[in-house]
CSV table of C-alpha atoms in Angstrom, one decimal:
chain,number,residue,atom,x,y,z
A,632,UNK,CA,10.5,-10.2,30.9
A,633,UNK,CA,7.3,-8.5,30.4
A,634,UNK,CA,8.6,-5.6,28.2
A,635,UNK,CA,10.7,-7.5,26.0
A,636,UNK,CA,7.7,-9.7,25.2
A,637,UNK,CA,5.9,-6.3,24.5
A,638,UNK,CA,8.7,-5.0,22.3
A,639,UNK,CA,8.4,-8.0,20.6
A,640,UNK,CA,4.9,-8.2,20.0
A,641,UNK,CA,5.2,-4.7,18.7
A,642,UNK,CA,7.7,-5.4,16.2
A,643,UNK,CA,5.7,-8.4,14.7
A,644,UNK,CA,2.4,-6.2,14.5
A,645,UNK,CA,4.3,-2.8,13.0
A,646,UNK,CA,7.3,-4.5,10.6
A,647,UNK,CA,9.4,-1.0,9.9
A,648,UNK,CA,12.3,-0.4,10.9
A,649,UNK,CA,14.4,3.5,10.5
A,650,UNK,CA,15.3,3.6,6.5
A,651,UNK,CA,17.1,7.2,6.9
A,652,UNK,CA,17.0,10.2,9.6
A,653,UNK,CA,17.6,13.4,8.6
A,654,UNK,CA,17.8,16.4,11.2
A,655,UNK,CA,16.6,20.1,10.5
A,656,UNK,CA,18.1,23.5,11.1
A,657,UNK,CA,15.0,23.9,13.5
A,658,UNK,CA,11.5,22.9,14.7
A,659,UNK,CA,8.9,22.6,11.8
A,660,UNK,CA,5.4,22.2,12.3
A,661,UNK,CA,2.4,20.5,11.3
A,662,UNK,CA,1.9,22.5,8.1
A,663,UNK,CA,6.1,22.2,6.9
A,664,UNK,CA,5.8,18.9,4.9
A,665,UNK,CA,4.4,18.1,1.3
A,666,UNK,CA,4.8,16.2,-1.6
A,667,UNK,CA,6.8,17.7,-4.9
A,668,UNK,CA,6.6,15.4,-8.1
A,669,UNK,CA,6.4,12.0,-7.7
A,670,UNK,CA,9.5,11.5,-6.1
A,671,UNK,CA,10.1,14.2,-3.8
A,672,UNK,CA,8.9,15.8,-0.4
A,673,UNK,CA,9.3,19.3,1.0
A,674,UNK,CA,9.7,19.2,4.1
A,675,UNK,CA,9.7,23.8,6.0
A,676,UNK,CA,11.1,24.3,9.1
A,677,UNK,CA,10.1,27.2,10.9
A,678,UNK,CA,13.5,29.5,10.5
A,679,UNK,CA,13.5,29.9,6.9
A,680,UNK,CA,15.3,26.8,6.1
A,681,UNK,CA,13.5,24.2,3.3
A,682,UNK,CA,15.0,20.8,2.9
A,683,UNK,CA,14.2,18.3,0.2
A,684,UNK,CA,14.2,14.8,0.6
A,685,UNK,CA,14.1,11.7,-2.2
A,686,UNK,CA,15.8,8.7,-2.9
A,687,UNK,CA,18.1,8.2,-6.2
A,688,UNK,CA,20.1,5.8,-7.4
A,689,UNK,CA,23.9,6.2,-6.4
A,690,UNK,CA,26.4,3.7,-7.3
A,691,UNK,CA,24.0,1.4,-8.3
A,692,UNK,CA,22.0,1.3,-4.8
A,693,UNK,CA,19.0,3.2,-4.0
A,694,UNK,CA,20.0,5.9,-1.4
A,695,UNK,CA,17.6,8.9,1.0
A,696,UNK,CA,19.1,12.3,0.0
A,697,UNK,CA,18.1,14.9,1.9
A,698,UNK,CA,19.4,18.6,0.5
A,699,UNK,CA,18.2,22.1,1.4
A,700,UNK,CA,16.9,24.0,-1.1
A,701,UNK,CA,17.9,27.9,-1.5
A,702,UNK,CA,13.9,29.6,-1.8
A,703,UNK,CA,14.1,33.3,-3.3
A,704,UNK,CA,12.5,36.1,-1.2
A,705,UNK,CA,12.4,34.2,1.8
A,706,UNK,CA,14.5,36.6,4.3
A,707,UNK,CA,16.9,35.2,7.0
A,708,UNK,CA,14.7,36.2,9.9
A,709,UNK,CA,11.4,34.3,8.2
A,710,UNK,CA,9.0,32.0,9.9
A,711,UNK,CA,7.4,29.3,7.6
A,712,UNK,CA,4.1,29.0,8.9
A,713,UNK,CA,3.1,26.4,5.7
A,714,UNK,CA,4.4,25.1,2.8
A,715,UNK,CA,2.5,23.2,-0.2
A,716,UNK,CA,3.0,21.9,-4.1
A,717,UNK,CA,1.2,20.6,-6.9
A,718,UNK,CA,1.7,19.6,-10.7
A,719,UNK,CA,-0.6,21.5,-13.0
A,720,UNK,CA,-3.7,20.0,-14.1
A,721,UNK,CA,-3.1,18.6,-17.7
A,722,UNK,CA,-2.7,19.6,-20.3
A,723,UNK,CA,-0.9,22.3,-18.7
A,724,UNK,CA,2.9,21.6,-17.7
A,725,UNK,CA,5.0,22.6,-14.6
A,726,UNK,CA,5.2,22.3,-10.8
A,727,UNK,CA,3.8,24.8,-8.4
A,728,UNK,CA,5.6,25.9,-5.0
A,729,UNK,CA,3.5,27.7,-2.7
A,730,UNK,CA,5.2,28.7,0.8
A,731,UNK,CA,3.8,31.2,3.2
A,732,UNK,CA,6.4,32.8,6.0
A,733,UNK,CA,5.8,35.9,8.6
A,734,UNK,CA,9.1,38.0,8.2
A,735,UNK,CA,9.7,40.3,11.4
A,736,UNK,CA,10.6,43.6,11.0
A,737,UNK,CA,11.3,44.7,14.4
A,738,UNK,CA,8.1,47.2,14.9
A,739,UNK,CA,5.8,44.6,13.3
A,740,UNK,CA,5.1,41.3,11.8
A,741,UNK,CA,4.5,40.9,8.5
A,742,UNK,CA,3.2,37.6,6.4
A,743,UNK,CA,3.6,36.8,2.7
A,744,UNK,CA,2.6,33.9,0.5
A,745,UNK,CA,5.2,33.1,-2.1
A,746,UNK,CA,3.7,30.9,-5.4
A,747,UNK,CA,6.9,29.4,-7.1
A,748,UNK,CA,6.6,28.4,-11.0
A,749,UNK,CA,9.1,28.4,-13.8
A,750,UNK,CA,7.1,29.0,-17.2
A,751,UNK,CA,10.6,28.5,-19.5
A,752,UNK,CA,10.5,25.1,-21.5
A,753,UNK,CA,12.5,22.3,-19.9
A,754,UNK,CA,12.4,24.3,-16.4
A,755,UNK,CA,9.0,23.5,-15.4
A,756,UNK,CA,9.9,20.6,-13.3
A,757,UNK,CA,13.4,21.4,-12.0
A,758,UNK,CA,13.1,22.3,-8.5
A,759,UNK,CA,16.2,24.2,-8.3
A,760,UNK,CA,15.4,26.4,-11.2
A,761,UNK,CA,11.6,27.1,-10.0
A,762,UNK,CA,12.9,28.2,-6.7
A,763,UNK,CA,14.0,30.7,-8.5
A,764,UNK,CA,11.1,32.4,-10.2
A,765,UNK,CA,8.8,33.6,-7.2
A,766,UNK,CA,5.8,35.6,-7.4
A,767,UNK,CA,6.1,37.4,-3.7
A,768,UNK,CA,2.5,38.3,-2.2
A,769,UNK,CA,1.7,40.1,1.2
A,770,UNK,CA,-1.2,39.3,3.0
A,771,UNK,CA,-3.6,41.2,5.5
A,772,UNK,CA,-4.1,38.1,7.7
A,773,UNK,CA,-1.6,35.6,9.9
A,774,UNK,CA,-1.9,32.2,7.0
A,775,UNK,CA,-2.7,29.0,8.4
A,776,UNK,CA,-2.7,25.6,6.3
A,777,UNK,CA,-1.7,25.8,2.2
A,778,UNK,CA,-3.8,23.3,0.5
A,779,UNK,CA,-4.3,23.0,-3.4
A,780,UNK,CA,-7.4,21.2,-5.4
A,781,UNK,CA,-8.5,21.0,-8.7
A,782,UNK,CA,-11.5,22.3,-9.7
A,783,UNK,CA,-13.6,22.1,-12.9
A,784,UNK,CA,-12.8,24.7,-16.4
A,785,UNK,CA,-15.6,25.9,-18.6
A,786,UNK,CA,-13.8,24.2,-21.1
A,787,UNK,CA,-14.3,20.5,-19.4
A,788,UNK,CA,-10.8,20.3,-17.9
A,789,UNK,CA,-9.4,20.8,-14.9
A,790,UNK,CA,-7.5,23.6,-13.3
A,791,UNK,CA,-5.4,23.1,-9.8
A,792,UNK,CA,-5.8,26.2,-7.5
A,793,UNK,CA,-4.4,26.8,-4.1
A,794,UNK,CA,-6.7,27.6,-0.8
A,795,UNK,CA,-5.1,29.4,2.0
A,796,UNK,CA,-7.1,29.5,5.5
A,797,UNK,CA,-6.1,32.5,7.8
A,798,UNK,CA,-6.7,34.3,11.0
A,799,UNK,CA,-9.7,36.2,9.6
A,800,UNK,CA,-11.7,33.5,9.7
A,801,UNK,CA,-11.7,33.0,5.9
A,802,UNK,CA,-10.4,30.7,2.8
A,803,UNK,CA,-8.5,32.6,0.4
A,804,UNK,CA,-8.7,31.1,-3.1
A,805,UNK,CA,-5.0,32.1,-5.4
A,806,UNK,CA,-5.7,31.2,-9.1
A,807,UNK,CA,-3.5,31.2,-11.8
A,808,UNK,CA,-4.2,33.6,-14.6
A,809,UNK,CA,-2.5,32.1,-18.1
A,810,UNK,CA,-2.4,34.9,-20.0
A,811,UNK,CA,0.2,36.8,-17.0
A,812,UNK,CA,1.3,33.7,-16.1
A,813,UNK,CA,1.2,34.3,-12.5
A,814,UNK,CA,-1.5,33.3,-9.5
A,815,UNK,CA,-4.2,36.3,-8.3
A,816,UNK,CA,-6.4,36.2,-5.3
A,817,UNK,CA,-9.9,35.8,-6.3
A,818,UNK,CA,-13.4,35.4,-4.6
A,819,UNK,CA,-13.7,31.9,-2.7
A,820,UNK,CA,-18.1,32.0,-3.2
A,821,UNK,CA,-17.2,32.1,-6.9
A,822,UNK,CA,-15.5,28.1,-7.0
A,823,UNK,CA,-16.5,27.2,-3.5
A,824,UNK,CA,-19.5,28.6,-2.4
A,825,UNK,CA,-19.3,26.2,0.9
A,826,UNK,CA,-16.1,28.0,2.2
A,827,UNK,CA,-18.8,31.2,2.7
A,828,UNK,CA,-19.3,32.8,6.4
A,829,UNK,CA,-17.4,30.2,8.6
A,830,UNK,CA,-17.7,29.7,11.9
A,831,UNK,CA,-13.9,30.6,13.0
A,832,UNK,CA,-10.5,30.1,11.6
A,833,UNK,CA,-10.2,27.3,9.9
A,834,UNK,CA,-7.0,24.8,10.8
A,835,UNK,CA,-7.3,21.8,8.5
A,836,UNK,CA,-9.2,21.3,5.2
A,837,UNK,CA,-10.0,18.5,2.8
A,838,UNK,CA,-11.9,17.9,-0.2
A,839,UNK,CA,-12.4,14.8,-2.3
A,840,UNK,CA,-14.4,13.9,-6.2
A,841,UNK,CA,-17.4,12.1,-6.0
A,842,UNK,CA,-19.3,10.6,-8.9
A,843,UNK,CA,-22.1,13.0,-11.0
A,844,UNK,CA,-19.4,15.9,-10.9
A,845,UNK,CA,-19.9,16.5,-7.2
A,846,UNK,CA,-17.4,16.8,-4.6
A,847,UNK,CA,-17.0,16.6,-0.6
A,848,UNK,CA,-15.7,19.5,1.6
A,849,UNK,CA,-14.5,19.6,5.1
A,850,UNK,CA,-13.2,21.5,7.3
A,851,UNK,CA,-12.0,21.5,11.2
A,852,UNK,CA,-11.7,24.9,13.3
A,853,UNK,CA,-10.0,26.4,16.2
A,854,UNK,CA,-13.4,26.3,18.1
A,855,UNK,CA,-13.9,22.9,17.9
A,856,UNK,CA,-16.3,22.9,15.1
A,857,UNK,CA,-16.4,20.6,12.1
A,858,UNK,CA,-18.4,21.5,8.6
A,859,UNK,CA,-19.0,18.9,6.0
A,860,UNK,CA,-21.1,19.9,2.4
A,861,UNK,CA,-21.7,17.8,-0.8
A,862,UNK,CA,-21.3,20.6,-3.5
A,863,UNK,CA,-23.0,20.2,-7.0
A,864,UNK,CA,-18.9,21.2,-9.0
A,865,UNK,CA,-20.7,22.6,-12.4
A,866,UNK,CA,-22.9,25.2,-10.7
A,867,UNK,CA,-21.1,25.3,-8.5
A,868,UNK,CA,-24.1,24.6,-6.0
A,869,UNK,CA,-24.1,23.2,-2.4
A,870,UNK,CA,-26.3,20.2,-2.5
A,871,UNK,CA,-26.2,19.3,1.6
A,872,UNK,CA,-24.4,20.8,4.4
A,873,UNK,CA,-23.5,19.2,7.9
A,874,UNK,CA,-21.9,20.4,11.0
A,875,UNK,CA,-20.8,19.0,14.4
A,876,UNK,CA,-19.2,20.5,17.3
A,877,UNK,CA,-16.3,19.1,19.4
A,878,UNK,CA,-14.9,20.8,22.6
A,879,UNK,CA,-11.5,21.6,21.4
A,880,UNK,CA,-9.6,23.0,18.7
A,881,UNK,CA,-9.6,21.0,15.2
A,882,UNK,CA,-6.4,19.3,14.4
A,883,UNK,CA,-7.3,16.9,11.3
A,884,UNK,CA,-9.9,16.3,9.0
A,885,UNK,CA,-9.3,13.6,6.5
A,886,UNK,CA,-12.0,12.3,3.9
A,887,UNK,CA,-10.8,8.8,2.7
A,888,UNK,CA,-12.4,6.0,1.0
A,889,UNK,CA,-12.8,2.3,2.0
A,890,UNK,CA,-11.5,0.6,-0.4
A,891,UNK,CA,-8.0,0.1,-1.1
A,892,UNK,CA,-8.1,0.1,-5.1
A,893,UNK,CA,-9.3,4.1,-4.5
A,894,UNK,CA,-7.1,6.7,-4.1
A,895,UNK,CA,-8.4,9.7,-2.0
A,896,UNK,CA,-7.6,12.1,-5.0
A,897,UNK,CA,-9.9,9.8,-7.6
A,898,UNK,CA,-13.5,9.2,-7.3
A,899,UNK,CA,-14.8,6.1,-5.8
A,900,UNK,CA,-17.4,3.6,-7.8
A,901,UNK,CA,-19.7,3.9,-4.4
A,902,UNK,CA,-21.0,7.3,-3.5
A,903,UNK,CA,-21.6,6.5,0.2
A,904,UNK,CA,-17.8,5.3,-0.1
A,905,UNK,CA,-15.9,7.7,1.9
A,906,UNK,CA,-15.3,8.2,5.5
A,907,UNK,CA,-13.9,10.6,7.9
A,908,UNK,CA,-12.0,11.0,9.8
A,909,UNK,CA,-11.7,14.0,12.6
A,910,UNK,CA,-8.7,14.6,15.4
A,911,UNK,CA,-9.1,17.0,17.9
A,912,UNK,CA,-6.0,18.6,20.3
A,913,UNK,CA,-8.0,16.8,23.4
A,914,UNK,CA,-10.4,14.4,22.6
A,915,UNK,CA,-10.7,11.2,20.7
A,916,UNK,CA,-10.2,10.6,17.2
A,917,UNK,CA,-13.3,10.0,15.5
A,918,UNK,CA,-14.8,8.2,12.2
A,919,UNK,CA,-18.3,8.8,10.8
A,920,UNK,CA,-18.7,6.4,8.3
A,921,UNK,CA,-20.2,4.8,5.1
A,922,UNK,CA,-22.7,7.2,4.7
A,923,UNK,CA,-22.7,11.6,3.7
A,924,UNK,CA,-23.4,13.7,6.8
A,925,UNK,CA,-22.3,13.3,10.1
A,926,UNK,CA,-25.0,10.8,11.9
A,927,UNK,CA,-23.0,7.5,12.4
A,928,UNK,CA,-19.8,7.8,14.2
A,929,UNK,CA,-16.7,5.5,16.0
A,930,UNK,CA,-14.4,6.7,18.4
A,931,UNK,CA,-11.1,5.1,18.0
A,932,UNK,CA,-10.4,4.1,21.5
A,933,UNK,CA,-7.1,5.6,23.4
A,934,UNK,CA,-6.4,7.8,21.0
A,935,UNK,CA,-6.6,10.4,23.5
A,936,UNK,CA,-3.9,8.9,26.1
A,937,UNK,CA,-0.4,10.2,24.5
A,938,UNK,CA,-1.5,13.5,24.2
A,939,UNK,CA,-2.6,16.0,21.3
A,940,UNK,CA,-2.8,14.5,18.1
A,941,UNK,CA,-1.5,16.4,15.5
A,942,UNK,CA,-1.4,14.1,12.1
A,943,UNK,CA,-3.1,11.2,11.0
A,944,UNK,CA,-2.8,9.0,7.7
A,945,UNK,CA,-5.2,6.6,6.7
A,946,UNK,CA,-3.2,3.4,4.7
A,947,UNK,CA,-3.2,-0.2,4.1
A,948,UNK,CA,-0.1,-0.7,6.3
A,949,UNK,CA,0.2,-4.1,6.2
A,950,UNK,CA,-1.1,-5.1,2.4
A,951,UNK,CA,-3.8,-6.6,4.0
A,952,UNK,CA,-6.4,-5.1,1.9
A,953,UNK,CA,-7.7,-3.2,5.1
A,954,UNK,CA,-7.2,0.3,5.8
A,955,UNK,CA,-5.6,1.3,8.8
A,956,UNK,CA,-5.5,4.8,10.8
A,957,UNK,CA,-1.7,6.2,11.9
A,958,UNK,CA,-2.1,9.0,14.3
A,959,UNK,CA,0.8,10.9,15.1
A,960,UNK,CA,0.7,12.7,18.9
A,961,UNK,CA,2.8,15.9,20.7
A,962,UNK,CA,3.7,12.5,23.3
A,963,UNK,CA,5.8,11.2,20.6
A,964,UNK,CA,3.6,8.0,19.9
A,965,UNK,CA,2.2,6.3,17.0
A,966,UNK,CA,-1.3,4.7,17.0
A,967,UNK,CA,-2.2,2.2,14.9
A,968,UNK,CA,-6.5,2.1,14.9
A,969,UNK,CA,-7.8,-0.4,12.3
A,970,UNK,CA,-10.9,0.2,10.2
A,971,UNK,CA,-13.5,-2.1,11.4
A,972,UNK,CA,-16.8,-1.8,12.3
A,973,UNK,CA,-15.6,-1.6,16.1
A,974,UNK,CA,-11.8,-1.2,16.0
A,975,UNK,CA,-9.2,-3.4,17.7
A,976,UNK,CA,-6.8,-2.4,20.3
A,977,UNK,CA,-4.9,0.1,19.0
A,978,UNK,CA,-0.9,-0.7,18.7
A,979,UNK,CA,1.4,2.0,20.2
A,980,UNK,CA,5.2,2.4,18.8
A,981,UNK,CA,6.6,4.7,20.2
A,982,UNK,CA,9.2,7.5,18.1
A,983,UNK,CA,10.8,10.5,19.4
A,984,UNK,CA,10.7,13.3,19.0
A,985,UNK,CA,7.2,14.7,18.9
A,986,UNK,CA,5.2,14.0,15.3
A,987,UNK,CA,3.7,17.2,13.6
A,988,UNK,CA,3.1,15.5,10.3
A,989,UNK,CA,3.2,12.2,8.7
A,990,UNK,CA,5.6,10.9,6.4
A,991,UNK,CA,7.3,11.3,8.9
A,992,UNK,CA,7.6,14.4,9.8
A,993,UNK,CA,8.6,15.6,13.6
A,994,UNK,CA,9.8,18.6,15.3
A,995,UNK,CA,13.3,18.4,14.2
A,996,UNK,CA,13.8,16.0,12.0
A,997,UNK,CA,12.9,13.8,9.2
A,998,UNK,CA,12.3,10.3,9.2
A,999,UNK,CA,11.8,7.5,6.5
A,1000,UNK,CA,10.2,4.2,7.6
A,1001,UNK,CA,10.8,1.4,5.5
A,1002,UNK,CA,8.8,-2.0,5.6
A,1003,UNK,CA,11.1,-4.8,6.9
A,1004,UNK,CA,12.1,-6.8,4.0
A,1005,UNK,CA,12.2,-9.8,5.4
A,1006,UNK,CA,8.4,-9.5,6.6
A,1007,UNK,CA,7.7,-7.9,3.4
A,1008,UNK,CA,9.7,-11.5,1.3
A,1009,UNK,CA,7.3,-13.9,3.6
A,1010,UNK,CA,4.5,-12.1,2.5
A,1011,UNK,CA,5.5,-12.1,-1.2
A,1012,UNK,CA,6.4,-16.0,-0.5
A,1013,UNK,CA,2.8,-16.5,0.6
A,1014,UNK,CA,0.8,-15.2,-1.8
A,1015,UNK,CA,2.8,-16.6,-4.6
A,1016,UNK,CA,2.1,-20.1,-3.2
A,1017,UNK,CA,-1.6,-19.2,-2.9
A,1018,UNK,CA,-1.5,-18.0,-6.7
A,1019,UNK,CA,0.7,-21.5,-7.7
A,1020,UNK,CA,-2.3,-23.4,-5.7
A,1021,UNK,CA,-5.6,-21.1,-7.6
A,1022,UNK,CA,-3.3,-21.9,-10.9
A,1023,UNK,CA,-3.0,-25.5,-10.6
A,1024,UNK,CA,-6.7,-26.0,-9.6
A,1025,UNK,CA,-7.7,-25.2,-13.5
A,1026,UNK,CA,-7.1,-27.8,-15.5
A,1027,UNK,CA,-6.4,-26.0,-18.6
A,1028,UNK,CA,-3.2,-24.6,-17.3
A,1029,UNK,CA,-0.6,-25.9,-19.4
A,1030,UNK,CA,1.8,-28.5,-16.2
A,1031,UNK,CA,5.0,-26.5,-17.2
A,1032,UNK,CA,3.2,-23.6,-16.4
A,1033,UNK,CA,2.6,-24.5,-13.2
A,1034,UNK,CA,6.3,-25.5,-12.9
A,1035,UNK,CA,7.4,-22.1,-13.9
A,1036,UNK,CA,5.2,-20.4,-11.2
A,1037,UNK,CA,6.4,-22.8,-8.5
A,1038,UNK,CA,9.8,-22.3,-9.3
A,1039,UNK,CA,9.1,-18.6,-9.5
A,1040,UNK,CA,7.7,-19.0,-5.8
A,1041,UNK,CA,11.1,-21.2,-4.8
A,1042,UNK,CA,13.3,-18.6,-5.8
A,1043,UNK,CA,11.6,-15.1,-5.0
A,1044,UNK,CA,13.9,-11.6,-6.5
A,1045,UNK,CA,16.1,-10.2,-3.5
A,1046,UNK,CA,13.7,-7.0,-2.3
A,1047,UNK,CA,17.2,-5.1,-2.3
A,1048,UNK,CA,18.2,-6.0,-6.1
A,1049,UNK,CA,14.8,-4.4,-7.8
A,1050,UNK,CA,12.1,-1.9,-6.7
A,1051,UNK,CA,12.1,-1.1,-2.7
A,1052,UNK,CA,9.2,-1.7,-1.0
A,1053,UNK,CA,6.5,1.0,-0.2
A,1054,UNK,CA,7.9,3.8,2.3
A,1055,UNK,CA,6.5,5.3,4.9
């Protein structure tokens, strides 16, 4: 009938199938999951409770592992409101845990913002033994989205700080001071003189290196307004400074680059490179593209009919040297928007419960999509043969060569006996 046709249409355009579910204490939100390592994620849920999740080798398979991990100085009664890590700039060593929580008292409310690092030699990157050494801040304001950047030394390097947005309608900037080894609170104007007298609280931020020692800021508020600024990094100096309004709160702002051999943390060959890409709780997602400033937009089409969106990724999801747009919504749907000049229609698999942040992250649980490997061997399979075809069209390849690669083609490595393909 016409929905199995749909279903499978759907599975043909979106190959992933569930790798690994693992369900939380309680809810989480769109500010409980980040990255730890190279290996790791975080993921906060809102009662206290943070879970880590990873895969390792265990009896010689690759297996999800999902284990909580016991956070001093969070009290049983906290709520995470946001959670965030980094790896120190080099030549500087260690992981950073940052986790902000509102502990209830009875009489009143009160939020915190704990910055996790172990200093000892040989402890810098062991997560249980950082979780233990917890420099415990209150704040004056309810925190809002954790979110860390590096930023430029007098001495050439780089240093890694961490930029809270609150209630106040400000950016806090926490920056580590080496000779106390611990983080301190410090003027935002003095590193980012863009994140100066905003126009309400701030609910998502993102920043991005461009060429000439420059960089590109934005931010999306709770009143619908977006600010974009190209800052000069060495003065530092804003060079430009865009805004646009929208008619409901911020939920996303994502800068992102073109071109799949760029990854949004390094800086792009082509200043007019990046894109981006702004979700609101109402309307549709929109990109303003190839160019600085916020003149040429496209509105991804539907991507206001399941409800708020409340996480987006931008990806080559199908290794087809394209990016493509996931937007996760409150209706518990997926949409797939592809990067065009005018986008196709988007594809909508559906996944329960609600997603609040991408990797996946939902409400209650955590889940790991892996591509399907037998989608993933055809493609392997195909571009082999196209390599085997390019090789035997130059005549100075050497015939066994072209033996050894079409045998190579013939007989393709069982995905599940090496490396697992790229998870979601």
């Amino acid at each position: 009938n016409m929905n199995n046709m749909l279903a499978v249409m759907l599975r043909e355009a979106f190959p992933f199938v569930e790798d690994s579910f693992s369900r939380f204490p309680s809810q989480s939100n769109i500010y409980g999951l980040c990255q730890a390592g190279e290996q790791e994620l975080l993921a906060a849920t809102l009662k206290g409770k943070v879970v880590c999740f990873r895969y390792q080798e265990l009896q010689h398979k690759v297996r999800p592992v999902a284990k909580e991990v016991q956070f001093t100085y969070i009290p049983v009664d906290a709520e995470i409101v946001s959670i965030d890590a980094f790896n120190k700039s080099s030549p500087k060593r260690g992981l950073v845990v940052g986790i902000t929580f509102i502990k209830d008292s009875g009489d009143k409310a009160t939020p915190f913002l704990n910055i996790y690092c172990d200093y000892e030699p040989g402890s810098e990157f062991n997560l249980e033994s950082i979780a233990q050494s917890c420099l415990n801040l209150e704040l004056q304001f309810t925190p809002f989205q954790l979110y860390h950047t590096e930023v430029p030394c007098p001495d050439g390097g780089l240093e890694t700080v961490f930029l809270l947005s609150g209630h106040d309608q400000r950016i806090h900037l926490y920056k580590e001071n080496a000779s106390l080894h611990q983080f301190e609170e410090q003027p935002v104007e003095k590193l980012f003189p863009e994140l100066q007298q905003l126009p309400s609280n701030v609910l998502w931020l993102d920043m991005t290196s461009v060429p000439g020692g420059r960089r590109l800021s934005a931010y999306g508020c709770q009143n619908g307004c977006v600010g974009l600024a190209l800052v000069n990094q060495s003065g530092p100096e804003v060079l430009q400074n865009w805004q646009v309004q929208f008619d409901s709160p911020i939920s996303t702002v994502l800068l992102f680059p073109l071109s799949c051999r760029a990854r949004p943390s390094e800086p792009s060959d082509d200043t007019h490179s990046f894109n981006l890409l702004i979700t609101s709780t109402i309307e549709m997602a929109v990109v303003y593209r190839s160019e600085f400033g916020l003149a040429r937009s496209t509105c991804l089409s539907g991507s206001d009919q399941w409800d708020a969106v409340l996480c987006a990724l931008v990806i080559d999801l199908d290794f087809d040297g394209q990016k493509e747009v996931l937007l996760g919504t409150y209706g518990q749907v997926r949409t797939t928007h592809y990067i065009n000049m005018w986008p196709w229609p988007p594809l909508t698999p559906h996944l329960a419960p609600p997603l609040s942040s991408w990797r996946s992250l939902t409400c209650c649980s955590l889940s790991s999509l892996q591509h399907s490997l037998t989608c993933t061997t055809d493609l392997v399979l195909k571009r082999l043969e196209k390599r085997v075809s390019a090789l035997a069209a130059h005549s100075e390849l050497h015939p066994q060569e072209v033996e050894d690669a079409k045998d190579g083609a013939a007989h393709p490595q069982n995905p599940d006996d090496g490396e697992r393909p790229p998870t979601c």
